[in-house]
Short mmCIF file of C-alpha atoms and ligand atoms in Angstrom, two decimals:
data_model
loop_
_atom_site.label_atom_id
_atom_site.label_comp_id
_atom_site.label_asym_id
_atom_site.label_seq_id
_atom_site.Cartn_x
_atom_site.Cartn_y
_atom_site.Cartn_z
CA MET A 1 -209.19 58.51 34.44
CA ILE A 2 -210.68 61.10 32.01
CA ASN A 3 -211.46 64.44 33.18
CA ALA A 4 -213.81 67.19 31.91
CA ILE A 5 -211.98 69.51 29.32
CA ARG A 6 -210.94 72.83 31.31
CA GLY A 7 -213.61 75.56 31.14
CA PHE A 8 -216.32 72.87 30.77
CA ASN A 9 -218.04 72.24 34.05
CA ASP A 10 -220.25 69.58 35.52
CA ILE A 11 -223.10 71.20 37.60
CA LEU A 12 -223.83 68.66 40.46
CA PRO A 13 -226.80 67.94 42.39
CA GLU A 14 -226.18 70.14 44.98
CA GLU A 15 -226.28 73.19 42.56
CA THR A 16 -228.71 72.31 39.97
CA GLY A 17 -231.48 73.06 42.44
CA LEU A 18 -230.70 76.71 42.64
CA TRP A 19 -230.10 76.63 38.83
CA ARG A 20 -233.40 75.34 38.07
CA PHE A 21 -234.83 77.99 40.60
CA ILE A 22 -233.03 80.57 38.80
CA GLU A 23 -234.16 79.54 35.32
CA GLU A 24 -237.84 79.21 36.43
CA GLU A 25 -238.12 82.20 38.10
CA ALA A 26 -236.59 84.05 35.04
CA PHE A 27 -239.10 82.54 32.77
CA ARG A 28 -241.94 83.10 35.24
CA VAL A 29 -240.98 87.07 35.47
CA PHE A 30 -240.52 87.22 31.89
CA SER A 31 -243.69 85.79 31.16
CA THR A 32 -245.66 88.31 32.88
CA TYR A 33 -243.95 90.90 30.40
CA GLY A 34 -245.37 88.67 27.48
CA PHE A 35 -242.34 86.78 26.79
CA SER A 36 -242.50 83.19 25.33
CA GLU A 37 -239.82 80.67 25.13
CA ILE A 38 -238.04 79.87 22.04
CA ARG A 39 -235.37 76.88 21.75
CA ILE A 40 -232.54 77.55 19.25
CA PRO A 41 -230.03 75.18 18.06
CA VAL A 42 -226.50 74.95 19.78
CA VAL A 43 -224.47 74.88 16.25
CA GLU A 44 -224.97 77.37 13.37
CA LYS A 45 -223.50 78.33 10.31
CA THR A 46 -220.16 80.34 11.17
CA GLU A 47 -221.27 83.23 9.01
CA LEU A 48 -224.19 83.84 11.32
CA PHE A 49 -221.98 84.78 14.13
CA SER A 50 -218.97 86.39 12.21
CA ARG A 51 -221.20 88.67 10.35
CA SER A 52 -223.47 89.80 13.21
CA ILE A 53 -221.00 89.84 16.21
CA GLY A 54 -218.25 91.43 14.10
CA GLU A 55 -215.06 90.24 12.46
CA THR A 56 -212.70 92.37 14.79
CA THR A 57 -214.52 91.33 17.96
CA ASP A 58 -212.48 89.10 20.54
CA ILE A 59 -215.27 86.66 20.09
CA VAL A 60 -215.13 86.23 16.60
CA GLU A 61 -211.39 86.91 16.30
CA LYS A 62 -210.31 84.20 18.95
CA GLU A 63 -213.18 82.48 21.02
CA MET A 64 -215.19 80.60 18.74
CA TYR A 65 -215.45 76.93 18.56
CA THR A 66 -215.27 76.53 14.80
CA PHE A 67 -215.10 73.35 13.14
CA ALA A 68 -215.65 71.88 9.70
CA ASP A 69 -218.62 69.01 9.60
CA ARG A 70 -218.05 66.07 7.50
CA ARG A 71 -219.32 67.77 4.47
CA GLY A 72 -216.58 70.52 4.91
CA ASP A 73 -219.18 73.32 5.98
CA SER A 74 -218.04 75.47 8.45
CA LEU A 75 -219.96 75.28 11.83
CA THR A 76 -219.65 77.14 15.10
CA LEU A 77 -220.96 76.32 18.64
CA ARG A 78 -223.05 79.34 19.37
CA PRO A 79 -220.98 82.00 21.49
CA GLU A 80 -224.33 83.72 22.16
CA GLY A 81 -228.08 83.66 21.47
CA THR A 82 -229.12 86.85 19.90
CA ALA A 83 -227.81 86.06 16.46
CA PRO A 84 -229.61 82.77 16.46
CA VAL A 85 -232.83 84.23 17.53
CA VAL A 86 -232.62 86.70 14.72
CA ARG A 87 -232.22 83.93 12.28
CA ALA A 88 -235.03 82.08 13.47
CA TYR A 89 -237.09 85.30 13.39
CA ILE A 90 -236.44 85.83 9.83
CA GLU A 91 -236.53 82.03 8.67
CA HIS A 92 -239.99 81.60 10.11
CA LYS A 93 -241.46 84.87 9.32
CA LEU A 94 -241.91 85.85 13.07
CA TYR A 95 -242.31 89.58 11.83
CA SER A 96 -245.95 88.76 10.92
CA THR A 97 -246.75 89.52 14.45
CA PRO A 98 -246.17 93.28 15.38
CA VAL A 99 -244.04 92.49 18.41
CA GLN A 100 -242.02 89.20 19.25
CA LYS A 101 -241.02 88.85 22.93
CA LEU A 102 -238.73 85.68 22.81
CA CYS A 103 -236.85 84.29 25.75
CA TYR A 104 -234.27 81.32 26.04
CA SER A 105 -231.88 79.46 28.03
CA GLY A 106 -229.01 77.02 27.68
CA PRO A 107 -225.27 76.76 27.16
CA MET A 108 -223.05 79.18 24.97
CA PHE A 109 -219.27 78.48 24.04
CA ARG A 110 -216.38 80.86 23.85
CA TYR A 111 -212.75 80.15 24.00
CA GLU A 112 -212.02 82.56 26.90
CA ARG A 113 -209.18 81.96 29.89
CA PRO A 114 -211.13 80.11 32.53
CA GLN A 115 -211.35 81.76 36.04
CA LYS A 116 -213.80 82.52 38.55
CA GLY A 117 -217.20 83.43 36.81
CA ARG A 118 -215.76 82.72 33.41
CA TYR A 119 -215.91 79.57 31.57
CA ARG A 120 -215.67 77.96 28.10
CA GLN A 121 -219.11 76.49 28.40
CA PHE A 122 -221.35 79.05 30.23
CA TYR A 123 -225.30 79.44 30.48
CA GLN A 124 -227.20 82.29 29.53
CA ILE A 125 -230.90 83.15 29.99
CA GLY A 126 -231.72 85.56 27.08
CA ALA A 127 -234.57 87.74 26.27
CA GLU A 128 -235.00 89.58 23.01
CA VAL A 129 -237.90 91.97 21.81
CA LEU A 130 -238.22 92.11 18.06
CA GLY A 131 -240.36 94.60 16.34
CA GLU A 132 -240.34 97.62 18.93
CA GLY A 133 -238.36 100.80 18.67
CA SER A 134 -239.84 102.83 21.49
CA PRO A 135 -237.30 104.06 24.13
CA ARG A 136 -240.12 102.83 26.60
CA ALA A 137 -239.20 99.20 25.66
CA ASP A 138 -235.60 99.91 26.62
CA ALA A 139 -236.69 100.97 29.98
CA GLU A 140 -239.03 98.15 30.50
CA VAL A 141 -236.69 95.68 29.56
CA VAL A 142 -233.93 96.84 32.24
CA GLU A 143 -237.06 97.19 34.62
CA MET A 144 -237.82 93.62 34.07
CA LEU A 145 -234.19 92.45 34.75
CA MET A 146 -233.83 94.36 37.70
CA ARG A 147 -237.17 92.90 39.13
CA PHE A 148 -235.83 89.47 38.44
CA PHE A 149 -232.51 90.25 40.18
CA GLU A 150 -234.25 91.82 43.05
CA GLY A 151 -236.59 88.80 43.36
CA LEU A 152 -233.78 86.50 43.59
CA GLY A 153 -232.17 88.83 46.41
CA LEU A 154 -229.02 89.80 44.39
CA LYS A 155 -227.11 92.19 46.44
CA GLY A 156 -224.92 95.11 45.19
CA ILE A 157 -226.43 95.40 41.73
CA GLU A 158 -225.48 98.36 39.62
CA LEU A 159 -226.71 99.17 36.37
CA GLN A 160 -224.56 101.29 33.71
CA MET A 161 -226.13 102.61 30.54
CA ASN A 162 -224.72 104.10 27.38
CA SER A 163 -225.69 104.62 23.90
CA LEU A 164 -223.72 103.56 20.90
CA GLY A 165 -225.49 105.60 18.17
CA CYS A 166 -226.65 104.60 14.81
CA SER A 167 -225.33 104.54 11.26
CA THR A 168 -225.80 108.16 11.08
CA CYS A 169 -223.60 109.19 13.99
CA ARG A 170 -221.31 106.53 14.83
CA PRO A 171 -219.40 106.71 11.55
CA GLU A 172 -218.36 110.33 12.48
CA TYR A 173 -217.56 109.35 16.02
CA LYS A 174 -215.42 106.71 14.91
CA GLU A 175 -213.37 109.17 12.68
CA ARG A 176 -212.91 111.24 15.77
CA LEU A 177 -211.94 108.35 17.95
CA TYR A 178 -209.52 107.26 15.23
CA GLY A 179 -207.83 110.66 15.10
CA PHE A 180 -207.44 110.42 19.14
CA LEU A 181 -206.18 107.22 18.84
CA LYS A 182 -203.48 108.01 16.22
CA GLY A 183 -202.32 110.74 18.61
CA ILE A 184 -201.80 108.20 21.40
CA ILE A 185 -200.63 105.23 19.33
CA ASN A 186 -197.52 104.72 21.24
CA ASP A 187 -199.18 103.89 24.44
CA LEU A 188 -201.60 101.41 22.74
CA CYS A 189 -201.12 97.73 22.82
CA ALA A 190 -200.52 95.93 19.41
CA ASN A 191 -204.09 94.58 19.41
CA CYS A 192 -205.67 98.04 19.66
CA THR A 193 -202.98 99.50 17.00
CA ARG A 194 -204.35 96.62 14.76
CA ARG A 195 -207.88 96.82 15.24
CA MET A 196 -208.25 100.57 15.17
CA GLU A 197 -208.06 100.58 11.31
CA ALA A 198 -211.48 98.48 11.11
CA ASN A 199 -213.00 99.39 14.43
CA PRO A 200 -211.62 101.97 16.59
CA LEU A 201 -214.18 101.38 19.09
CA ARG A 202 -212.61 98.28 20.31
CA ALA A 203 -209.98 100.02 21.96
CA LEU A 204 -212.50 101.49 24.51
CA ASP A 205 -213.34 97.84 25.36
CA CYS A 206 -209.48 97.02 25.82
CA LYS A 207 -208.53 95.90 29.41
CA ASN A 208 -205.05 96.37 29.08
CA PRO A 209 -203.99 98.87 31.69
CA GLY A 210 -201.78 100.73 29.43
CA CYS A 211 -204.61 101.31 26.74
CA VAL A 212 -207.32 102.09 29.83
CA GLU A 213 -205.00 104.82 30.84
CA ALA A 214 -204.28 106.26 27.43
CA THR A 215 -207.85 106.27 26.36
CA SER A 216 -209.18 107.88 29.50
CA ARG A 217 -209.41 111.23 27.61
CA ALA A 218 -211.15 109.88 24.53
CA PRO A 219 -213.96 111.67 22.96
CA SER A 220 -217.35 110.61 24.49
CA ILE A 221 -219.83 108.93 22.19
CA ILE A 222 -222.57 110.52 24.09
CA GLU A 223 -221.73 113.86 22.91
CA ALA A 224 -221.31 112.66 19.69
CA LEU A 225 -225.02 111.41 19.10
CA CYS A 226 -227.25 112.73 16.37
CA THR A 227 -230.49 114.12 17.37
CA GLU A 228 -232.43 110.91 17.03
CA CYS A 229 -230.22 108.88 19.25
CA LYS A 230 -229.81 111.71 21.55
CA VAL A 231 -233.40 111.91 22.13
CA HIS A 232 -233.75 108.17 22.34
CA PHE A 233 -231.23 107.97 25.19
CA GLU A 234 -232.80 111.06 27.02
CA ASP A 235 -236.24 109.34 26.84
CA VAL A 236 -234.81 105.88 28.12
CA MET A 237 -233.08 107.76 30.97
CA ALA A 238 -236.34 109.56 31.78
CA HIS A 239 -238.52 106.49 31.76
CA LEU A 240 -235.80 104.78 34.03
CA ALA A 241 -236.06 107.57 36.40
CA THR A 242 -240.09 107.23 36.21
CA LEU A 243 -239.57 103.64 37.10
CA ALA A 244 -237.10 104.67 40.21
CA ILE A 245 -234.25 102.71 38.69
CA LYS A 246 -230.89 103.95 39.43
CA THR A 247 -228.33 104.26 36.82
CA THR A 248 -225.16 105.52 35.64
CA VAL A 249 -224.04 106.63 32.31
CA ASN A 250 -220.63 105.21 31.16
CA PRO A 251 -219.68 106.46 27.64
CA ARG A 252 -216.81 103.86 27.60
CA MET A 253 -219.05 100.81 27.76
CA VAL A 254 -218.95 99.67 23.89
CA ARG A 255 -219.78 96.13 24.50
CA GLY A 256 -217.90 93.14 23.10
CA LEU A 257 -220.55 92.80 20.42
CA ASP A 258 -220.50 94.93 17.00
CA TYR A 259 -224.42 94.61 16.39
CA TYR A 260 -225.75 97.00 18.91
CA THR A 261 -227.10 100.45 18.01
CA LYS A 262 -228.50 103.29 20.49
CA THR A 263 -228.82 101.78 24.08
CA THR A 264 -226.50 99.34 25.77
CA PHE A 265 -226.34 98.34 29.34
CA GLU A 266 -224.67 96.15 31.46
CA ILE A 267 -225.49 95.02 35.19
CA THR A 268 -222.96 94.31 37.77
CA ALA A 269 -223.20 92.50 41.16
CA GLU A 270 -221.31 92.05 44.32
CA GLY A 271 -219.00 89.33 45.39
CA LEU A 272 -217.78 88.07 42.06
CA GLY A 273 -214.45 89.73 41.67
CA SER A 274 -213.44 90.82 38.03
CA GLN A 275 -215.93 88.99 36.39
CA ASN A 276 -218.90 90.71 37.76
CA ALA A 277 -221.39 91.56 34.87
CA VAL A 278 -224.32 89.50 35.62
CA ALA A 279 -226.10 90.60 32.39
CA ALA A 280 -225.76 92.71 29.52
CA GLY A 281 -227.42 93.93 26.42
CA GLY A 282 -228.92 96.40 24.26
CA ARG A 283 -230.77 97.56 21.03
CA TYR A 284 -229.81 96.12 17.77
CA ASP A 285 -232.00 98.00 15.21
CA SER A 286 -230.20 97.01 12.01
CA LEU A 287 -229.36 93.31 12.56
CA VAL A 288 -232.74 91.62 10.99
CA GLU A 289 -232.43 94.14 7.95
CA GLU A 290 -228.66 93.12 7.59
CA PHE A 291 -229.68 89.20 7.42
CA GLY A 292 -232.28 90.07 4.88
CA GLY A 293 -235.30 90.60 7.00
CA PRO A 294 -237.80 93.64 7.11
CA GLU A 295 -236.61 96.88 9.01
CA THR A 296 -237.05 95.79 12.70
CA PRO A 297 -236.03 97.69 15.52
CA CYS A 298 -234.84 95.00 18.43
CA LEU A 299 -233.48 94.97 21.86
CA GLY A 300 -232.42 92.23 24.48
CA PHE A 301 -230.30 91.05 27.22
CA ALA A 302 -228.56 87.94 28.34
CA VAL A 303 -228.03 87.00 31.99
CA GLY A 304 -224.98 84.74 33.00
CA VAL A 305 -226.30 81.87 34.92
CA GLU A 306 -222.80 80.61 36.66
CA ARG A 307 -222.50 84.23 37.86
CA VAL A 308 -225.93 84.63 39.38
CA ALA A 309 -225.65 81.05 41.02
CA LEU A 310 -222.23 82.17 42.53
CA VAL A 311 -223.58 85.19 44.31
CA LEU A 312 -226.72 83.19 45.42
CA LYS A 313 -224.73 80.07 46.74
CA GLY A 314 -225.36 79.66 50.45
CA ALA A 315 -227.82 82.60 50.33
CA GLU A 316 -230.84 80.00 51.08
CA VAL A 317 -233.16 81.71 48.52
CA PHE A 318 -233.96 78.30 47.50
CA ARG A 319 -234.47 74.90 49.39
CA GLU A 320 -235.17 71.53 48.15
CA LYS A 321 -238.28 69.91 49.47
CA PRO A 322 -237.12 67.75 52.58
CA LEU A 323 -236.31 64.03 51.42
CA SER A 324 -237.67 61.32 53.30
CA VAL A 325 -236.22 57.49 53.33
CA PHE A 326 -238.94 54.95 53.61
CA ILE A 327 -237.61 51.69 55.56
CA PRO A 328 -239.94 48.72 55.29
CA LEU A 329 -239.11 45.96 57.84
CA GLY A 330 -239.87 42.69 56.27
CA ALA A 331 -241.64 41.26 53.13
CA GLU A 332 -245.10 42.34 54.23
CA ALA A 333 -244.02 45.91 54.98
CA GLU A 334 -242.47 46.11 51.41
CA LYS A 335 -245.87 45.15 50.03
CA ARG A 336 -248.03 47.45 52.40
CA GLY A 337 -245.50 50.42 51.48
CA VAL A 338 -246.08 50.53 47.88
CA GLU A 339 -249.48 52.35 48.38
CA ILE A 340 -248.05 54.72 51.10
CA ILE A 341 -245.02 55.61 48.89
CA ARG A 342 -247.17 56.06 45.66
CA ASP A 343 -249.55 58.56 47.86
CA LEU A 344 -246.62 60.45 49.12
CA ARG A 345 -244.88 60.84 45.77
CA SER A 346 -248.25 61.65 43.89
CA ARG A 347 -248.64 64.38 46.30
CA GLY A 348 -245.08 65.90 45.60
CA ALA A 349 -243.09 64.53 48.56
CA ARG A 350 -239.63 63.38 47.58
CA VAL A 351 -239.33 59.65 48.98
CA ILE A 352 -236.67 57.20 48.58
CA GLU A 353 -237.42 53.72 49.62
CA ASP A 354 -234.50 51.73 51.32
CA PHE A 355 -234.16 48.55 49.45
CA SER A 356 -231.42 47.54 51.93
CA THR A 357 -231.94 44.91 54.65
CA GLY A 358 -230.23 44.04 57.96
CA ALA A 359 -230.48 46.04 61.27
CA LEU A 360 -232.69 48.97 61.66
CA LYS A 361 -229.87 50.81 63.12
CA LYS A 362 -227.74 50.15 60.07
CA ARG A 363 -230.58 51.32 57.83
CA MET A 364 -231.03 54.60 59.92
CA LYS A 365 -227.37 55.72 59.32
CA ARG A 366 -227.90 55.04 55.87
CA ALA A 367 -230.87 57.27 55.81
CA ASP A 368 -228.86 59.88 57.64
CA ARG A 369 -226.14 59.53 55.01
CA LEU A 370 -228.67 60.14 52.24
CA LYS A 371 -229.19 63.58 54.23
CA ALA A 372 -232.77 62.19 54.81
CA ARG A 373 -234.96 64.90 56.92
CA PHE A 374 -237.41 61.89 57.89
CA ALA A 375 -236.99 58.37 58.13
CA ILE A 376 -240.52 56.55 57.76
CA ILE A 377 -240.50 53.18 59.16
CA LEU A 378 -243.02 50.47 58.70
CA GLY A 379 -242.63 47.57 60.75
CA GLU A 380 -245.12 44.59 62.06
CA ASP A 381 -246.64 46.68 64.87
CA GLU A 382 -247.22 49.55 62.69
CA ILE A 383 -249.04 47.46 59.94
CA ARG A 384 -251.33 46.04 62.62
CA ASP A 385 -252.15 49.67 63.73
CA LYS A 386 -252.17 51.35 60.18
CA VAL A 387 -249.51 53.75 61.18
CA VAL A 388 -245.95 54.33 60.36
CA THR A 389 -242.96 55.61 62.77
CA VAL A 390 -241.80 58.88 61.42
CA LYS A 391 -238.30 60.19 62.85
CA ASP A 392 -237.23 63.59 62.23
CA MET A 393 -233.70 63.23 61.59
CA ALA A 394 -232.86 66.87 62.41
CA THR A 395 -234.36 66.82 65.90
CA ALA A 396 -234.28 63.28 66.62
CA HIS A 397 -238.09 63.46 67.61
CA GLN A 398 -239.87 60.30 66.79
CA GLU A 399 -243.80 59.66 66.61
CA THR A 400 -246.41 57.36 65.49
CA VAL A 401 -248.49 58.82 62.42
CA SER A 402 -251.51 57.20 60.81
CA TRP A 403 -251.24 56.38 57.22
CA ASP A 404 -253.16 59.18 55.94
CA SER A 405 -251.47 61.99 57.73
CA VAL A 406 -247.90 60.95 56.80
CA TYR A 407 -247.98 63.21 54.01
CA ASP A 408 -249.00 66.30 56.40
CA ARG A 409 -246.20 65.22 59.01
CA ILE A 410 -243.30 65.41 56.42
CA SER A 411 -244.60 68.39 54.56
CA ILE A 412 -242.79 71.03 56.21
CA GLU A 413 -240.38 73.81 55.37
CA ALA A 414 -236.71 72.21 54.74
P1 HAM B 1 -222.48 89.31 26.45
O1 HAM B 1 -222.16 90.38 27.38
O2 HAM B 1 -221.42 88.66 25.71
O3 HAM B 1 -223.88 89.43 25.91
O4 HAM B 1 -222.86 88.30 27.58
C1 HAM B 1 -223.96 88.38 28.57
C2 HAM B 1 -223.66 87.66 30.02
O5 HAM B 1 -223.03 86.28 29.68
C3 HAM B 1 -222.26 88.37 30.70
O6 HAM B 1 -222.72 89.79 30.98
C4 HAM B 1 -221.91 87.35 31.61
O7 HAM B 1 -222.96 87.32 32.67
C5 HAM B 1 -222.44 86.15 30.90
N1 HAM B 1 -220.93 85.66 29.97
C6 HAM B 1 -220.44 85.85 29.06
N2 HAM B 1 -219.46 85.32 28.90
C7 HAM B 1 -219.26 84.36 29.92
C8 HAM B 1 -218.22 83.31 30.08
N3 HAM B 1 -217.10 82.92 29.33
N4 HAM B 1 -218.54 82.61 31.32
C9 HAM B 1 -219.29 83.04 31.98
N5 HAM B 1 -220.53 83.95 31.88
C10 HAM B 1 -220.36 84.55 30.65
C11 HAM B 1 -224.32 88.68 25.03
O8 HAM B 1 -223.96 87.47 24.95
C12 HAM B 1 -225.48 89.25 24.03
N6 HAM B 1 -226.35 88.16 23.33
C13 HAM B 1 -226.69 89.74 25.06
C14 HAM B 1 -227.72 90.52 24.30
C15 HAM B 1 -228.96 89.75 23.94
N7 HAM B 1 -227.86 91.54 23.69
C16 HAM B 1 -228.88 91.90 23.00
N8 HAM B 1 -229.54 90.65 23.26
#
């Protein structure tokens, strides 16, 4: 017996309906804001991720699935979608249009310790706006995400905002933070001590309780913003208020990827335990330029599909259409049934034909085990009268229905 690899999950039929519903809802809502789908490869050159996400991040240091292909080129299974979208944007000169609003969905790969809500292959639905610098765009993207989550019925949603500044103010803040960290160096873990040289911000992201406590009085990045970043952040917050979106500012939220500038945000939901971030994102105004494209302010986010599905499981937000099992009794019924089944399916009904033979009782049991809501029986009498017998398996109610009204009879809310 060969099992799946740890952290790599099968999404079984009882879950995929909800998954598809989440994805379709996302694309439907995003489309009303002008987003179009982009499909990006699952594998990219390693350099794309190490340069954009940052050499000192957890993702690049220890979580990437990197391998040499047969030519010896270093490739990586994508740990996220923003860098590939930026690559595609530059490669296909998508900047010839003033604004690109692109969304995507699919698997991402990170070698993290698997637990509830955290996997090594996980799915994201992402959205990226390329070519928009207005703080109103930040607020609009957050609003879109909130509308999407509210529409799904997610409970206990909390939004946290921060600004990570820009190349003008962040270096100065990093200096100050570095000075602060030097003063508490004996209380920091080995990882933070090592990383603080290259990127002191990482210490604010460390989950080690000792580091959390030791950095609790660290200088706030919000207070260190330059005028441009400060005004931008205030504008974003004001627009969010206009949109009636509640939020808290968390100056410690530095995110696990280095490409962010100015606004960052994270959304958490109830009922997930420690891995409760259902979506996160922010601005990355320098990334396109760093990869050789024109100056392009950008922002975006990604939703963790497993986590959203975990929260919605059993919440009845989505139900599959009822399933019917068509049971023909004898060769003539099998022949006559062709047309009836074809008509039902062409109108969108879900029908399984029972190809088994034997006693009707046995076949009805089979229909029940298939979790059918209706059994549609066609026997000699029914053929003569141009009807079928429809049994509602939930209520045990049985009735005779003419051939042209079978669809109406079985098209009920599940
Ligand atoms: P991220 O915060 O690394 O951001 O991931 C976004 C979301 O993906 C998380 O909030 C979480 O819901 C989900 N997620 C991340 N890792 C895992 C995992 N191991 N298992 C299950 N779910 C996970 C990004 O990836 C950025 N690309 C977001 C972005 C887009 N920023 C700008 N544009």
